[in-house]
Coordinates of C-alpha atoms in Angstrom, one line a residue:
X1 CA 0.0 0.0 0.0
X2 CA 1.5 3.1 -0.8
X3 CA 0.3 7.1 -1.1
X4 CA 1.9 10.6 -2.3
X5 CA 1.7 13.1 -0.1
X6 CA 1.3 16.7 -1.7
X7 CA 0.7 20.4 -0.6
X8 CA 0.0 23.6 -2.4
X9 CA 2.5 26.3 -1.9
X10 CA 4.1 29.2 -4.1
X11 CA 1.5 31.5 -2.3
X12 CA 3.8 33.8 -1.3
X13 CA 3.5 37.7 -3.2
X14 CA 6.5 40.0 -2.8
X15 CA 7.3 40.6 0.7
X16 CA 4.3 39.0 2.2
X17 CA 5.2 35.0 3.1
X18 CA 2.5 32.4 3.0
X19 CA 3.4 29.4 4.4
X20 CA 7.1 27.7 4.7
X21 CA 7.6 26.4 1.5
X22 CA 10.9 25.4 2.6
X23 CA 10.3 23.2 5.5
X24 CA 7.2 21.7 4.0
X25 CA 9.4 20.5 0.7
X26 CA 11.0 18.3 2.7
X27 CA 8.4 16.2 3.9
X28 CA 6.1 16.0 0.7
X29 CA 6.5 14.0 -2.5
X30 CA 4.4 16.5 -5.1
X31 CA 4.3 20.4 -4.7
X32 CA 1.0 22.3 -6.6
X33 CA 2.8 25.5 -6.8
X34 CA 0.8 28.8 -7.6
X35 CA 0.8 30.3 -11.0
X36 CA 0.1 34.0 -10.1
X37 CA -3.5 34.1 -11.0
X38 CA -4.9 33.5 -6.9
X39 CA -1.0 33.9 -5.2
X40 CA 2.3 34.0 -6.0
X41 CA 4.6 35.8 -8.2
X42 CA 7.4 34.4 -10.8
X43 CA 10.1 34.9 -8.3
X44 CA 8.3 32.8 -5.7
X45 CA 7.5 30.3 -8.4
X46 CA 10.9 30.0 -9.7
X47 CA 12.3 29.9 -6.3
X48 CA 9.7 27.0 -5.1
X49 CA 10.3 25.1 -8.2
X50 CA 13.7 25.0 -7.5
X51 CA 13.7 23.7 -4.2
X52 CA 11.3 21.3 -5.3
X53 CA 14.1 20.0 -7.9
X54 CA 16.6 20.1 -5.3
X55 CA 14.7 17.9 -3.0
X56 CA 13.5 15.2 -5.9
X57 CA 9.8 16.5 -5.1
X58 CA 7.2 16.6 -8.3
X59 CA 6.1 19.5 -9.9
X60 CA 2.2 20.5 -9.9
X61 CA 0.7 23.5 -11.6
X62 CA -1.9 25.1 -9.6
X63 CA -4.5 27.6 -11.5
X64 CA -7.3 29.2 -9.6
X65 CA -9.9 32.1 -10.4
X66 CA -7.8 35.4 -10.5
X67 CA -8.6 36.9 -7.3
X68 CA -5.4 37.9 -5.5
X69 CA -7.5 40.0 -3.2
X70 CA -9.9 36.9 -2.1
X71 CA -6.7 34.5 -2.2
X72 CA -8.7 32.4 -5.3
X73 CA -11.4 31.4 -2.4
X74 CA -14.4 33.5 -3.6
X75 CA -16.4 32.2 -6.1
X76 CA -16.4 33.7 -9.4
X77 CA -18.4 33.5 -12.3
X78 CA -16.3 34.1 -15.8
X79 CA -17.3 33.0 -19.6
X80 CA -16.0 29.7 -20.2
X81 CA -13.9 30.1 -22.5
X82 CA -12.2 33.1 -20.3
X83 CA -12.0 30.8 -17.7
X84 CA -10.2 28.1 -19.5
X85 CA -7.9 30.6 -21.0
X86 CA -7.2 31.8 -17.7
X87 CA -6.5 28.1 -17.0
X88 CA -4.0 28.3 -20.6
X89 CA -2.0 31.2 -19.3
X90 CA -1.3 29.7 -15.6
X91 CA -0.2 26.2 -16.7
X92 CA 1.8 27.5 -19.6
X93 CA 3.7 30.2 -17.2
X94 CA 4.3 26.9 -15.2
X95 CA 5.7 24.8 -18.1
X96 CA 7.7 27.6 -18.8
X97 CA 9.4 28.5 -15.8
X98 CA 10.2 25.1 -15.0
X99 CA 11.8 24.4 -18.5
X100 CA 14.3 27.2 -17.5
X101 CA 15.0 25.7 -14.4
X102 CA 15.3 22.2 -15.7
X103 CA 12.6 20.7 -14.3
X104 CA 9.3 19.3 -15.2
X105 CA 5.6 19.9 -14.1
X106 CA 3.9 16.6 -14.0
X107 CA 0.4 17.2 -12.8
X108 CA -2.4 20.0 -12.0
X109 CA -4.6 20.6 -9.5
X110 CA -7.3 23.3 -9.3
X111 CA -6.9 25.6 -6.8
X112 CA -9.6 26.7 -3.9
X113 CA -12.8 28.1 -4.8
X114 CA -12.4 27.1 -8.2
X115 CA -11.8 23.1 -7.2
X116 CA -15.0 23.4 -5.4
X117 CA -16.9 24.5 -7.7
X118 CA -15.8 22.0 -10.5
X119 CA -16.4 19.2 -7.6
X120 CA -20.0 19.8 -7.8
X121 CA -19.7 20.3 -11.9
X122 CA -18.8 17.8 -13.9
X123 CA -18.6 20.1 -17.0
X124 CA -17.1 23.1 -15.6
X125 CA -14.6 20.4 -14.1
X126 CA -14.2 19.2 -17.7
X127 CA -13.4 22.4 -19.5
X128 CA -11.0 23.3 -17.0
X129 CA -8.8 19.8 -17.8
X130 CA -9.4 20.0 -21.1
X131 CA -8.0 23.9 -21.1
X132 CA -4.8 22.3 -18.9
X133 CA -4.4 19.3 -21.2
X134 CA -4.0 21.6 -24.7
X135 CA -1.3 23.1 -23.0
X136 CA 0.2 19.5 -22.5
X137 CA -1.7 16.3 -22.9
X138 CA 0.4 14.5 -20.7
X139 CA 0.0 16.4 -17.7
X140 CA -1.0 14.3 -14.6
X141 CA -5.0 15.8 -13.4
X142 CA -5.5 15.6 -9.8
X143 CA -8.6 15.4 -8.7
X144 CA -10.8 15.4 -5.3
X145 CA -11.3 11.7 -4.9
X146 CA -15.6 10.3 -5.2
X147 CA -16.5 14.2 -6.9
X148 CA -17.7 15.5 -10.4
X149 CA -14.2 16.2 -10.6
X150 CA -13.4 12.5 -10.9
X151 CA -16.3 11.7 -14.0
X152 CA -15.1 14.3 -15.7
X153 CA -11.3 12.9 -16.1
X154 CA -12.6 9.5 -16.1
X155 CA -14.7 11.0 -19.6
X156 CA -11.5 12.4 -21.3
X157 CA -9.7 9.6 -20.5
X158 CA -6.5 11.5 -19.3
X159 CA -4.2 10.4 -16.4
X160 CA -5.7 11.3 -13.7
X161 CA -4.7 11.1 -9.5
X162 CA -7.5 10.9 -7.1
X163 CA -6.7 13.3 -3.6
X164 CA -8.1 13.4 -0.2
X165 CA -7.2 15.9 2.5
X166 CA -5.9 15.6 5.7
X167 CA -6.8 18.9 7.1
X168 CA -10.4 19.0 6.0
X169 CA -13.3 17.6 7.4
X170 CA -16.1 16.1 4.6
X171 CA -19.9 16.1 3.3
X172 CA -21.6 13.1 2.7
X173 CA -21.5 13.4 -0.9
X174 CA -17.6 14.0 -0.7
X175 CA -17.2 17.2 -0.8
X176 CA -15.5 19.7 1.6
X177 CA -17.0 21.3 4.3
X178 CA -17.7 25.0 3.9
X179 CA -14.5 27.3 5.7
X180 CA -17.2 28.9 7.3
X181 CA -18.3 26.1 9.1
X182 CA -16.4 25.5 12.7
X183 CA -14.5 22.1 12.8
X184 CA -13.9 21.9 9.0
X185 CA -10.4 22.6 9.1
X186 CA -8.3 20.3 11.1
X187 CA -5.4 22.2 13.1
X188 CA -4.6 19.0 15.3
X189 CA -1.3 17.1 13.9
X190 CA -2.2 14.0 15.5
X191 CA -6.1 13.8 14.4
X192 CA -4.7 14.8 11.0
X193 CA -2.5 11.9 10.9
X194 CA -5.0 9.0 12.0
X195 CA -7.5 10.3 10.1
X196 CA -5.0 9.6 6.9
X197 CA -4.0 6.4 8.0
X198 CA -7.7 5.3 8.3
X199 CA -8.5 6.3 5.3
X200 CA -5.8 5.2 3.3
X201 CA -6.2 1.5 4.8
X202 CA -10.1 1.5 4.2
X203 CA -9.6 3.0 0.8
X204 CA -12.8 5.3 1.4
X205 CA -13.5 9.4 2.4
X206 CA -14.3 8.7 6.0
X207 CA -17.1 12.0 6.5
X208 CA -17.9 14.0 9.7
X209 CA -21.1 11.7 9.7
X210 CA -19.0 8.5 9.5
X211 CA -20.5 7.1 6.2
X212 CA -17.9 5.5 4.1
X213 CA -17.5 6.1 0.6
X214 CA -15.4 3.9 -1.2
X215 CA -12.3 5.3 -3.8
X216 CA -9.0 5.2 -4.3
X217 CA -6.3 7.2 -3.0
X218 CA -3.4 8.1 -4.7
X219 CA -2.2 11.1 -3.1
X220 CA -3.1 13.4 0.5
X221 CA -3.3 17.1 0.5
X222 CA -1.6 19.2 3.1
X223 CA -2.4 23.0 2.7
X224 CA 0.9 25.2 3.0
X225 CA -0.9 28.0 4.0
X226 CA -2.2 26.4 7.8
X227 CA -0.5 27.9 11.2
X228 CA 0.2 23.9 11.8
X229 CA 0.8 22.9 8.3
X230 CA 4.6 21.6 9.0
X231 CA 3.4 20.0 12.7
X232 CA 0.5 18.1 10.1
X233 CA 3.0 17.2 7.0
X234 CA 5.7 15.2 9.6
X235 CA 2.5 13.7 11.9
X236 CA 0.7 12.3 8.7
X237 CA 4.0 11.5 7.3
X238 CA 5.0 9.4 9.9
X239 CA 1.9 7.9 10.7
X240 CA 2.0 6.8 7.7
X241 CA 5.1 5.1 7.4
X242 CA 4.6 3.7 11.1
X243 CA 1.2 2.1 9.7
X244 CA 3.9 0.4 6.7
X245 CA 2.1 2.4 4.4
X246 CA 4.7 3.9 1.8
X247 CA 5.1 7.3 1.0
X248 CA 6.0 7.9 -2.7
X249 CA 5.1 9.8 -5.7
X250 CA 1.8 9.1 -7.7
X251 CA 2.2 7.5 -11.3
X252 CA -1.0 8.6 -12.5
X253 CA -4.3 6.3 -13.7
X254 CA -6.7 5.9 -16.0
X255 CA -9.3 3.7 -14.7

């Protein structure tokens, strides 16, 4: 049994710090690391991406809504097609910056408000991967594991990774519980980590209600941007690995 562990970061804007990039890089195995449209800025990308290299970790691109104000956590309405061209512009500034650097990005993941919206539609979910994957076809989609999000990469027939969270609590029908809501984010390192492990072994989203719903899990999101996100990486880390459950970079699937 084995699972990637992965956590968005390149958040940072000028002199304002978001996270510890550093720190966090070397615990996880995939980074999703902002293109500028929500957070970041090409010198934090550059500089993330290249601490990512150094420490043999993979190489997401991470769109969301452009809304640096709102942190790409308000939900926007744009055109479709400006939203997939939005979508175009982030991933390619990705491709490009790590092709200077010599590295390579291998997956996406939709970022925030805009990964919640396309986890309750399947064709908004859709025309986002299909804007990523005309930028490159081979791109790696991650997706929140048992949502729309899923049926619509299992449609295009793309590689896709399915993702839980570890610091998020869950609705029934496996989506994430509103910010707003008290108890849906998880600050607690060692309730992080159990939760994971239980999960992981059951192969199902365990929700705040208990129900089980089965799916596979290829990779565990830890957000950067947490006070306890570190404390949370090394707990579920190493709960984890005490549970013999390896910790390793997705390959991607297509069924």
């Amino acid at each position: 049994m084995q699972v990637d562990l992965n956590a968005d970061m390149g958040e940072s804007f000028g002199p304002w710090k978001m996270g510890d990039d550093a720190s966090l890089l070397t615990t996880v195995t995939s980074a999703n690391i902002a293109c500028g449209a929500h957070a970041g800025d090409p010198d934090v990308m550059a500089t993330t991406m290249g601490i990512a290299l150094q420490n043999g970790v993979g190489i997401g691109s991470h769109p969301g809504l452009p809304d640096l104000q709102g942190f790409g956590r308000r939900r926007i309405q744009m055109p479709t097609g400006s939203l997939q061209n939005s979508i175009r512009c982030q991933v390619g500034a990705s491709l490009g910056m790590a092709a200077a650097l010599g590295a390579k990005v291998r997956h996406v993941k939709l970022h925030g408000a805009l990964g919640n919206m396309t986890s309750e539609d399947e064709d908004m979910a859709r025309a986002c991967y299909e804007a990523a994957l005309s930028v490159d076809e081979n791109l790696i989609v991650m997706v929140l594991a048992a949502t729309a999000q899923e049926r619509a990469v299992r449609s295009l027939g793309c590689k896709f990774a399915c993702e839980i969270f570890a610091d998020r609590a869950y609705n029934d029908d496996a989506t994430l519980v509103d910010r707003s809501i008290p108890g849906a984010v998880i600050h607690d390192p060692k309730v992080a980590g159990q939760r994971m492990v239980d999960m992981v072994k059951a192969q199902a989203i365990i929700t705040d209600s208990g129900k089980h719903i089965e799916t596979p899990i290829d990779t565990i999101c830890l957000h950067g941007d947490t006070p306890t996100a570190v404390q949370i990486a090394a707990e579920v880390r190493s709960a984890l690995e005490d549970a013999k459950i390896t910790v390793t970079q997705f390959a991607g699937r297509t069924a």
